[in-house]
Amino acid sequence: MVICTSTDTKEAILKSLRKSDGRLTNGGTSLKNHGMDHLNWACLPHANTTETILVWHIATTLFDNHKPSPHQNIDPHQEPASQQNNNPFKEQEVALELSSYCHYLVKCLPDLLPDKVVWIEDMYETVRNEILAIDRSSNQKPTKINRCNYALEATWDESSVVGKGAMLANDLIHCAENGKLVWEMLAEFWAEMMLFIAPSDNVDGHEKLLNRDELITQLWALLTHAGIITRPKPTVHQDHQSKSDAVTGDVNV
């Protein structure tokens, strides 16, 4: 079990709840607040919640572990993009903790997420196999840094969740190199996502976890008490856009 005990993490979630005024969103608000609307392609409503979580978890992990490859012409005195902008460590810690927790929910508690359990399990296994295939495809020693660099530089099928995560990570690196406060955005994004996935009609599932200090159950109880029991449905424009994208394969970048 992954337990989120950080005071900073809980404060980030409560701050996100206050700012939301009860209108839950799946990450787009954080992107807009930080001038990164061009990354909305990674959290549009046509992407199911599980895929969105996995894409952003992969991107967050790759961004955190990014180190320039030896063949890249990089100033040796330049900090990696993930460490630029003097981002406070607490925001990085919050983002990584919530990203890992959401990954844990997909892997271990899929019945508490919005999507169907069988579908979540199938997607998780597909992504796991894609990640394992990296070691078979790379000619380098299978270290964490080499895996990350390979994922960032590889050519992926457009339907690959790992590929989407790598594309998003490259976008995050580019944002950091251009002065954006990426860790601050990611901390807010994951807090926003936690609130978005918390509403659930699986009362029995949550009741079984009441004595386990499970964050998702604590948030479910908090939101239920506040009268927030469902997520907002896509607007007419969003629903039309999602269907169009599904047909054409386009994404908004």
PDB file of C-alpha atoms in Angstrom:
ATOM      1  CA  MET A   1       0.000   0.000   0.000  1.00  0.00           C
ATOM      2  CA  VAL A   2       1.204   3.503  -0.847  1.00  0.00           C
ATOM      3  CA  ILE A   3       0.391   5.951   1.950  1.00  0.00           C
ATOM      4  CA  CYS A   4       0.436   9.695   1.304  1.00  0.00           C
ATOM      5  CA  THR A   5       1.405  11.152   4.667  1.00  0.00           C
ATOM      6  CA  SER A   6       3.132  14.350   3.589  1.00  0.00           C
ATOM      7  CA  THR A   7       1.540  17.455   5.061  1.00  0.00           C
ATOM      8  CA  ASP A   8       2.479  19.334   1.889  1.00  0.00           C
ATOM      9  CA  THR A   9       0.610  16.757  -0.195  1.00  0.00           C
ATOM     10  CA  LYS A  10      -2.571  17.025   1.850  1.00  0.00           C
ATOM     11  CA  GLU A  11      -2.351  20.820   1.834  1.00  0.00           C
ATOM     12  CA  ALA A  12      -1.980  20.790  -1.963  1.00  0.00           C
ATOM     13  CA  ILE A  13      -5.157  18.724  -2.309  1.00  0.00           C
ATOM     14  CA  LEU A  14      -7.150  20.936   0.059  1.00  0.00           C
ATOM     15  CA  LYS A  15      -5.902  24.047  -1.745  1.00  0.00           C
ATOM     16  CA  SER A  16      -7.011  22.532  -5.052  1.00  0.00           C
ATOM     17  CA  LEU A  17     -10.433  21.745  -3.585  1.00  0.00           C
ATOM     18  CA  ARG A  18     -10.886  25.322  -2.351  1.00  0.00           C
ATOM     19  CA  LYS A  19      -9.877  26.733  -5.730  1.00  0.00           C
ATOM     20  CA  SER A  20     -12.180  24.343  -7.605  1.00  0.00           C
ATOM     21  CA  ASP A  21     -15.309  25.567  -5.790  1.00  0.00           C
ATOM     22  CA  GLY A  22     -16.645  22.026  -6.173  1.00  0.00           C
ATOM     23  CA  ARG A  23     -16.162  21.905  -9.962  1.00  0.00           C
ATOM     24  CA  LEU A  24     -13.830  18.951 -10.466  1.00  0.00           C
ATOM     25  CA  THR A  25     -11.587  18.804 -13.524  1.00  0.00           C
ATOM     26  CA  ASN A  26      -8.990  16.301 -14.709  1.00  0.00           C
ATOM     27  CA  GLY A  27      -5.926  18.534 -14.925  1.00  0.00           C
ATOM     28  CA  GLY A  28      -6.821  21.160 -17.487  1.00  0.00           C
ATOM     29  CA  THR A  29      -7.254  23.910 -14.899  1.00  0.00           C
ATOM     30  CA  SER A  30      -3.671  23.508 -13.672  1.00  0.00           C
ATOM     31  CA  LEU A  31      -2.358  23.661 -17.226  1.00  0.00           C
ATOM     32  CA  LYS A  32      -4.321  26.837 -17.930  1.00  0.00           C
ATOM     33  CA  ASN A  33      -3.160  28.493 -14.708  1.00  0.00           C
ATOM     34  CA  HIS A  34       0.474  27.918 -15.675  1.00  0.00           C
ATOM     35  CA  GLY A  35       0.213  28.874 -19.336  1.00  0.00           C
ATOM     36  CA  MET A  36       0.619  25.307 -20.592  1.00  0.00           C
ATOM     37  CA  ASP A  37      -2.709  24.907 -22.378  1.00  0.00           C
ATOM     38  CA  HIS A  38      -0.910  23.291 -25.311  1.00  0.00           C
ATOM     39  CA  LEU A  39      -0.562  20.163 -23.142  1.00  0.00           C
ATOM     40  CA  ASN A  40      -4.344  19.765 -22.951  1.00  0.00           C
ATOM     41  CA  TRP A  41      -4.110  16.968 -25.513  1.00  0.00           C
ATOM     42  CA  ALA A  42      -2.975  14.728 -22.630  1.00  0.00           C
ATOM     43  CA  CYS A  43      -6.097  15.235 -20.500  1.00  0.00           C
ATOM     44  CA  LEU A  44      -8.980  15.754 -22.919  1.00  0.00           C
ATOM     45  CA  PRO A  45     -12.256  13.967 -22.084  1.00  0.00           C
ATOM     46  CA  HIS A  46     -11.930  11.436 -24.921  1.00  0.00           C
ATOM     47  CA  ALA A  47      -8.973   9.917 -23.070  1.00  0.00           C
ATOM     48  CA  ASN A  48     -10.347   7.724 -20.307  1.00  0.00           C
ATOM     49  CA  THR A  49      -9.225   8.456 -16.761  1.00  0.00           C
ATOM     50  CA  THR A  50      -6.955   5.405 -16.494  1.00  0.00           C
ATOM     51  CA  GLU A  51      -5.069   6.295 -19.660  1.00  0.00           C
ATOM     52  CA  THR A  52      -4.728   9.896 -18.517  1.00  0.00           C
ATOM     53  CA  ILE A  53      -3.283   8.765 -15.171  1.00  0.00           C
ATOM     54  CA  LEU A  54      -0.787   6.396 -16.801  1.00  0.00           C
ATOM     55  CA  VAL A  55       0.310   8.906 -19.446  1.00  0.00           C
ATOM     56  CA  TRP A  56       0.925  11.598 -16.824  1.00  0.00           C
ATOM     57  CA  HIS A  57       2.592   9.163 -14.402  1.00  0.00           C
ATOM     58  CA  ILE A  58       5.006   8.058 -17.117  1.00  0.00           C
ATOM     59  CA  ALA A  59       5.641  11.672 -18.124  1.00  0.00           C
ATOM     60  CA  THR A  60       6.215  12.775 -14.519  1.00  0.00           C
ATOM     61  CA  THR A  61       8.643   9.898 -13.930  1.00  0.00           C
ATOM     62  CA  LEU A  62      10.551  10.555 -17.155  1.00  0.00           C
ATOM     63  CA  PHE A  63      10.726  14.282 -16.442  1.00  0.00           C
ATOM     64  CA  ASP A  64      12.054  13.594 -12.948  1.00  0.00           C
ATOM     65  CA  ASN A  65      14.746  11.205 -14.205  1.00  0.00           C
ATOM     66  CA  HIS A  66      15.696  13.039 -17.388  1.00  0.00           C
ATOM     67  CA  LYS A  67      19.414  13.339 -18.012  1.00  0.00           C
ATOM     68  CA  PRO A  68      20.823  14.427 -21.394  1.00  0.00           C
ATOM     69  CA  SER A  69      22.250  11.549 -23.440  1.00  0.00           C
ATOM     70  CA  PRO A  70      26.050  11.595 -23.965  1.00  0.00           C
ATOM     71  CA  HIS A  71      25.675  12.353 -27.682  1.00  0.00           C
ATOM     72  CA  GLN A  72      23.547  15.448 -27.043  1.00  0.00           C
ATOM     73  CA  ASN A  73      25.376  18.769 -27.356  1.00  0.00           C
ATOM     74  CA  ILE A  74      24.551  20.058 -23.873  1.00  0.00           C
ATOM     75  CA  ASP A  75      26.370  22.685 -21.821  1.00  0.00           C
ATOM     76  CA  PRO A  76      27.994  20.635 -19.011  1.00  0.00           C
ATOM     77  CA  HIS A  77      27.252  23.442 -16.539  1.00  0.00           C
ATOM     78  CA  GLN A  78      23.557  23.559 -17.439  1.00  0.00           C
ATOM     79  CA  GLU A  79      21.155  21.922 -14.984  1.00  0.00           C
ATOM     80  CA  PRO A  80      18.775  19.230 -16.294  1.00  0.00           C
ATOM     81  CA  ALA A  81      15.428  20.710 -17.305  1.00  0.00           C
ATOM     82  CA  SER A  82      13.696  18.917 -14.440  1.00  0.00           C
ATOM     83  CA  GLN A  83      15.873  20.814 -11.933  1.00  0.00           C
ATOM     84  CA  GLN A  84      15.694  24.269 -13.478  1.00  0.00           C
ATOM     85  CA  ASN A  85      13.619  27.308 -12.462  1.00  0.00           C
ATOM     86  CA  ASN A  86      14.562  26.891  -8.765  1.00  0.00           C
ATOM     87  CA  ASN A  87      11.376  24.912  -8.192  1.00  0.00           C
ATOM     88  CA  PRO A  88      10.888  24.205  -4.476  1.00  0.00           C
ATOM     89  CA  PHE A  89      11.584  20.616  -3.523  1.00  0.00           C
ATOM     90  CA  LYS A  90       8.215  20.324  -1.800  1.00  0.00           C
ATOM     91  CA  GLU A  91       6.363  20.749  -5.105  1.00  0.00           C
ATOM     92  CA  GLN A  92       8.465  18.029  -6.702  1.00  0.00           C
ATOM     93  CA  GLU A  93       7.791  15.792  -3.695  1.00  0.00           C
ATOM     94  CA  VAL A  94       4.039  16.419  -3.863  1.00  0.00           C
ATOM     95  CA  ALA A  95       3.903  15.695  -7.592  1.00  0.00           C
ATOM     96  CA  LEU A  96       5.928  12.481  -7.308  1.00  0.00           C
ATOM     97  CA  GLU A  97       3.982  11.247  -4.280  1.00  0.00           C
ATOM     98  CA  LEU A  98       0.576  11.771  -5.878  1.00  0.00           C
ATOM     99  CA  SER A  99       1.741  10.428  -9.241  1.00  0.00           C
ATOM    100  CA  SER A 100       2.966   7.239  -7.542  1.00  0.00           C
ATOM    101  CA  TYR A 101      -0.245   6.983  -5.543  1.00  0.00           C
ATOM    102  CA  CYS A 102      -2.440   7.239  -8.642  1.00  0.00           C
ATOM    103  CA  HIS A 103      -0.299   4.558 -10.301  1.00  0.00           C
ATOM    104  CA  TYR A 104      -0.859   2.402  -7.201  1.00  0.00           C
ATOM    105  CA  LEU A 105      -4.626   2.883  -7.531  1.00  0.00           C
ATOM    106  CA  VAL A 106      -4.535   1.679 -11.140  1.00  0.00           C
ATOM    107  CA  LYS A 107      -2.455  -1.356 -10.174  1.00  0.00           C
ATOM    108  CA  CYS A 108      -4.014  -2.346  -6.837  1.00  0.00           C
ATOM    109  CA  LEU A 109      -7.420  -0.673  -6.383  1.00  0.00           C
ATOM    110  CA  PRO A 110      -8.933  -0.389  -9.883  1.00  0.00           C
ATOM    111  CA  ASP A 111     -12.460  -0.881  -8.530  1.00  0.00           C
ATOM    112  CA  LEU A 112     -12.259   2.596  -6.969  1.00  0.00           C
ATOM    113  CA  LEU A 113     -11.518   4.295 -10.302  1.00  0.00           C
ATOM    114  CA  PRO A 114     -14.093   5.516 -12.836  1.00  0.00           C
ATOM    115  CA  ASP A 115     -13.298   3.012 -15.619  1.00  0.00           C
ATOM    116  CA  LYS A 116     -14.311  -0.655 -15.769  1.00  0.00           C
ATOM    117  CA  VAL A 117     -11.997  -2.941 -13.765  1.00  0.00           C
ATOM    118  CA  VAL A 118     -11.361  -5.450 -16.570  1.00  0.00           C
ATOM    119  CA  TRP A 119     -10.465  -2.651 -18.947  1.00  0.00           C
ATOM    120  CA  ILE A 120      -8.120  -1.037 -16.388  1.00  0.00           C
ATOM    121  CA  GLU A 121      -6.342  -4.345 -15.777  1.00  0.00           C
ATOM    122  CA  ASP A 122      -5.915  -4.956 -19.515  1.00  0.00           C
ATOM    123  CA  MET A 123      -4.512  -1.472 -20.070  1.00  0.00           C
ATOM    124  CA  TYR A 124      -2.122  -1.776 -17.130  1.00  0.00           C
ATOM    125  CA  GLU A 125      -0.775  -5.080 -18.464  1.00  0.00           C
ATOM    126  CA  THR A 126      -0.334  -3.574 -21.934  1.00  0.00           C
ATOM    127  CA  VAL A 127       1.627  -0.634 -20.529  1.00  0.00           C
ATOM    128  CA  ARG A 128       3.709  -2.954 -18.343  1.00  0.00           C
ATOM    129  CA  ASN A 129       4.658  -5.008 -21.408  1.00  0.00           C
ATOM    130  CA  GLU A 130       5.573  -1.852 -23.328  1.00  0.00           C
ATOM    131  CA  ILE A 131       7.926  -0.820 -20.520  1.00  0.00           C
ATOM    132  CA  LEU A 132       9.494  -4.292 -20.291  1.00  0.00           C
ATOM    133  CA  ALA A 133      10.073  -4.179 -24.046  1.00  0.00           C
ATOM    134  CA  ILE A 134      12.342  -1.151 -23.604  1.00  0.00           C
ATOM    135  CA  ASP A 135      15.114  -3.342 -22.170  1.00  0.00           C
ATOM    136  CA  ARG A 136      14.812  -5.718 -25.112  1.00  0.00           C
ATOM    137  CA  SER A 137      14.934  -2.880 -27.640  1.00  0.00           C
ATOM    138  CA  SER A 138      17.736  -0.801 -26.137  1.00  0.00           C
ATOM    139  CA  ASN A 139      21.386  -1.616 -26.758  1.00  0.00           C
ATOM    140  CA  GLN A 140      22.433   0.121 -23.558  1.00  0.00           C
ATOM    141  CA  LYS A 141      22.785  -1.230 -20.030  1.00  0.00           C
ATOM    142  CA  PRO A 142      19.270  -1.382 -18.504  1.00  0.00           C
ATOM    143  CA  THR A 143      19.705   1.366 -15.922  1.00  0.00           C
ATOM    144  CA  LYS A 144      16.902   3.707 -14.899  1.00  0.00           C
ATOM    145  CA  ILE A 145      18.505   6.670 -16.670  1.00  0.00           C
ATOM    146  CA  ASN A 146      19.113   4.678 -19.870  1.00  0.00           C
ATOM    147  CA  ARG A 147      15.512   3.453 -19.867  1.00  0.00           C
ATOM    148  CA  CYS A 148      14.258   7.017 -19.475  1.00  0.00           C
ATOM    149  CA  ASN A 149      16.473   8.381 -22.238  1.00  0.00           C
ATOM    150  CA  TYR A 150      15.477   5.530 -24.553  1.00  0.00           C
ATOM    151  CA  ALA A 151      11.787   6.169 -23.897  1.00  0.00           C
ATOM    152  CA  LEU A 152      12.222   9.896 -24.571  1.00  0.00           C
ATOM    153  CA  GLU A 153      14.136   9.367 -27.816  1.00  0.00           C
ATOM    154  CA  ALA A 154      12.359   6.312 -29.268  1.00  0.00           C
ATOM    155  CA  THR A 155       9.772   6.383 -32.041  1.00  0.00           C
ATOM    156  CA  TRP A 156       6.507   5.075 -30.638  1.00  0.00           C
ATOM    157  CA  ASP A 157       3.242   3.976 -32.186  1.00  0.00           C
ATOM    158  CA  GLU A 158       0.728   6.815 -31.832  1.00  0.00           C
ATOM    159  CA  SER A 159      -1.608   4.558 -29.832  1.00  0.00           C
ATOM    160  CA  SER A 160       1.086   3.629 -27.289  1.00  0.00           C
ATOM    161  CA  VAL A 161       0.420   4.886 -23.764  1.00  0.00           C
ATOM    162  CA  VAL A 162       4.157   4.852 -23.034  1.00  0.00           C
ATOM    163  CA  GLY A 163       4.705   6.770 -26.260  1.00  0.00           C
ATOM    164  CA  LYS A 164       2.169   9.408 -25.239  1.00  0.00           C
ATOM    165  CA  GLY A 165       3.861   9.640 -21.848  1.00  0.00           C
ATOM    166  CA  ALA A 166       7.237  10.114 -23.520  1.00  0.00           C
ATOM    167  CA  MET A 167       5.843  12.792 -25.835  1.00  0.00           C
ATOM    168  CA  LEU A 168       4.341  14.603 -22.858  1.00  0.00           C
ATOM    169  CA  ALA A 169       7.628  14.316 -20.925  1.00  0.00           C
ATOM    170  CA  ASN A 170       9.489  15.898 -23.834  1.00  0.00           C
ATOM    171  CA  ASP A 171       6.934  18.715 -23.816  1.00  0.00           C
ATOM    172  CA  LEU A 172       7.489  19.189 -20.067  1.00  0.00           C
ATOM    173  CA  ILE A 173      11.266  19.309 -20.567  1.00  0.00           C
ATOM    174  CA  HIS A 174      10.793  21.937 -23.276  1.00  0.00           C
ATOM    175  CA  CYS A 175       8.513  23.963 -20.963  1.00  0.00           C
ATOM    176  CA  ALA A 176      11.117  23.873 -18.178  1.00  0.00           C
ATOM    177  CA  GLU A 177      13.868  24.939 -20.560  1.00  0.00           C
ATOM    178  CA  ASN A 178      11.700  27.922 -21.490  1.00  0.00           C
ATOM    179  CA  GLY A 179      11.220  29.060 -17.915  1.00  0.00           C
ATOM    180  CA  LYS A 180       7.922  27.411 -16.992  1.00  0.00           C
ATOM    181  CA  LEU A 181       7.496  26.224 -13.395  1.00  0.00           C
ATOM    182  CA  VAL A 182       6.807  22.626 -14.328  1.00  0.00           C
ATOM    183  CA  TRP A 183       7.032  21.059 -10.864  1.00  0.00           C
ATOM    184  CA  GLU A 184       4.603  23.640  -9.519  1.00  0.00           C
ATOM    185  CA  MET A 185       2.179  22.785 -12.318  1.00  0.00           C
ATOM    186  CA  LEU A 186       2.627  19.025 -11.791  1.00  0.00           C
ATOM    187  CA  ALA A 187       1.949  19.309  -8.060  1.00  0.00           C
ATOM    188  CA  GLU A 188      -1.281  21.165  -8.812  1.00  0.00           C
ATOM    189  CA  PHE A 189      -2.151  18.780 -11.657  1.00  0.00           C
ATOM    190  CA  TRP A 190      -1.914  15.669  -9.475  1.00  0.00           C
ATOM    191  CA  ALA A 191      -3.857  17.306  -6.633  1.00  0.00           C
ATOM    192  CA  GLU A 192      -6.539  18.217  -9.164  1.00  0.00           C
ATOM    193  CA  MET A 193      -6.536  14.652 -10.536  1.00  0.00           C
ATOM    194  CA  MET A 194      -6.898  13.133  -7.053  1.00  0.00           C
ATOM    195  CA  LEU A 195     -10.048  15.162  -6.478  1.00  0.00           C
ATOM    196  CA  PHE A 196     -11.367  14.270  -9.929  1.00  0.00           C
ATOM    197  CA  ILE A 197     -11.116  10.509  -9.367  1.00  0.00           C
ATOM    198  CA  ALA A 198     -12.316  10.536  -5.738  1.00  0.00           C
ATOM    199  CA  PRO A 199     -16.136  10.563  -6.272  1.00  0.00           C
ATOM    200  CA  SER A 200     -17.434   6.995  -6.497  1.00  0.00           C
ATOM    201  CA  ASP A 201     -20.605   4.974  -6.074  1.00  0.00           C
ATOM    202  CA  ASN A 202     -18.587   1.986  -4.821  1.00  0.00           C
ATOM    203  CA  VAL A 203     -19.620   2.461  -1.199  1.00  0.00           C
ATOM    204  CA  ASP A 204     -18.754  -1.111  -0.194  1.00  0.00           C
ATOM    205  CA  GLY A 205     -15.256  -0.803  -1.636  1.00  0.00           C
ATOM    206  CA  HIS A 206     -14.543   2.345   0.336  1.00  0.00           C
ATOM    207  CA  GLU A 207     -16.090   1.053   3.562  1.00  0.00           C
ATOM    208  CA  LYS A 208     -13.616  -1.839   3.523  1.00  0.00           C
ATOM    209  CA  LEU A 209     -10.759   0.680   3.480  1.00  0.00           C
ATOM    210  CA  LEU A 210     -11.973   3.077   6.168  1.00  0.00           C
ATOM    211  CA  ASN A 211      -9.481   1.742   8.727  1.00  0.00           C
ATOM    212  CA  ARG A 212      -6.493   1.750   6.356  1.00  0.00           C
ATOM    213  CA  ASP A 213      -5.836   5.496   6.088  1.00  0.00           C
ATOM    214  CA  GLU A 214      -6.368   5.194   2.326  1.00  0.00           C
ATOM    215  CA  LEU A 215      -6.154   8.669   0.791  1.00  0.00           C
ATOM    216  CA  ILE A 216      -8.694   7.980  -1.950  1.00  0.00           C
ATOM    217  CA  THR A 217     -11.229   6.870   0.681  1.00  0.00           C
ATOM    218  CA  GLN A 218     -10.551   9.889   2.871  1.00  0.00           C
ATOM    219  CA  LEU A 219     -11.162  12.174  -0.113  1.00  0.00           C
ATOM    220  CA  TRP A 220     -14.260  10.201  -1.128  1.00  0.00           C
ATOM    221  CA  ALA A 221     -15.697  10.695   2.368  1.00  0.00           C
ATOM    222  CA  LEU A 222     -14.781  14.395   2.366  1.00  0.00           C
ATOM    223  CA  LEU A 223     -16.364  15.052  -1.030  1.00  0.00           C
ATOM    224  CA  THR A 224     -19.449  12.973  -0.216  1.00  0.00           C
ATOM    225  CA  HIS A 225     -19.946  14.974   2.975  1.00  0.00           C
ATOM    226  CA  ALA A 226     -19.662  18.150   0.884  1.00  0.00           C
ATOM    227  CA  GLY A 227     -22.295  16.850  -1.536  1.00  0.00           C
ATOM    228  CA  ILE A 228     -19.848  16.207  -4.391  1.00  0.00           C
ATOM    229  CA  ILE A 229     -20.699  12.677  -5.516  1.00  0.00           C
ATOM    230  CA  THR A 230     -20.125  12.773  -9.286  1.00  0.00           C
ATOM    231  CA  ARG A 231     -17.712  14.165 -11.837  1.00  0.00           C
ATOM    232  CA  PRO A 232     -18.891  16.725 -14.391  1.00  0.00           C
ATOM    233  CA  LYS A 233     -19.841  15.368 -17.794  1.00  0.00           C
ATOM    234  CA  PRO A 234     -18.055  16.751 -20.892  1.00  0.00           C
ATOM    235  CA  THR A 235     -19.599  19.870 -22.383  1.00  0.00           C
ATOM    236  CA  VAL A 236     -21.256  19.634 -25.797  1.00  0.00           C
ATOM    237  CA  HIS A 237     -18.139  21.179 -27.369  1.00  0.00           C
ATOM    238  CA  GLN A 238     -15.797  18.801 -25.545  1.00  0.00           C
ATOM    239  CA  ASP A 239     -17.897  15.767 -26.423  1.00  0.00           C
ATOM    240  CA  HIS A 240     -17.974  16.777 -30.100  1.00  0.00           C
ATOM    241  CA  GLN A 241     -14.220  17.390 -30.069  1.00  0.00           C
ATOM    242  CA  SER A 242     -13.525  14.027 -28.429  1.00  0.00           C
ATOM    243  CA  LYS A 243     -15.551  12.165 -31.055  1.00  0.00           C
ATOM    244  CA  SER A 244     -13.811  14.085 -33.837  1.00  0.00           C
ATOM    245  CA  ASP A 245     -10.385  13.278 -32.413  1.00  0.00           C
ATOM    246  CA  ALA A 246     -11.303   9.616 -32.036  1.00  0.00           C
ATOM    247  CA  VAL A 247     -12.140   9.457 -35.743  1.00  0.00           C
ATOM    248  CA  THR A 248      -9.216  11.473 -37.091  1.00  0.00           C
ATOM    249  CA  GLY A 249      -6.594  10.512 -34.537  1.00  0.00           C
ATOM    250  CA  ASP A 250      -5.837  14.187 -33.984  1.00  0.00           C
ATOM    251  CA  VAL A 251      -4.837  15.745 -30.699  1.00  0.00           C
ATOM    252  CA  ASN A 252      -4.665  19.381 -29.713  1.00  0.00           C
ATOM    253  CA  VAL A 253      -1.016  20.355 -29.191  1.00  0.00           C
TER     254      VAL A 253
END
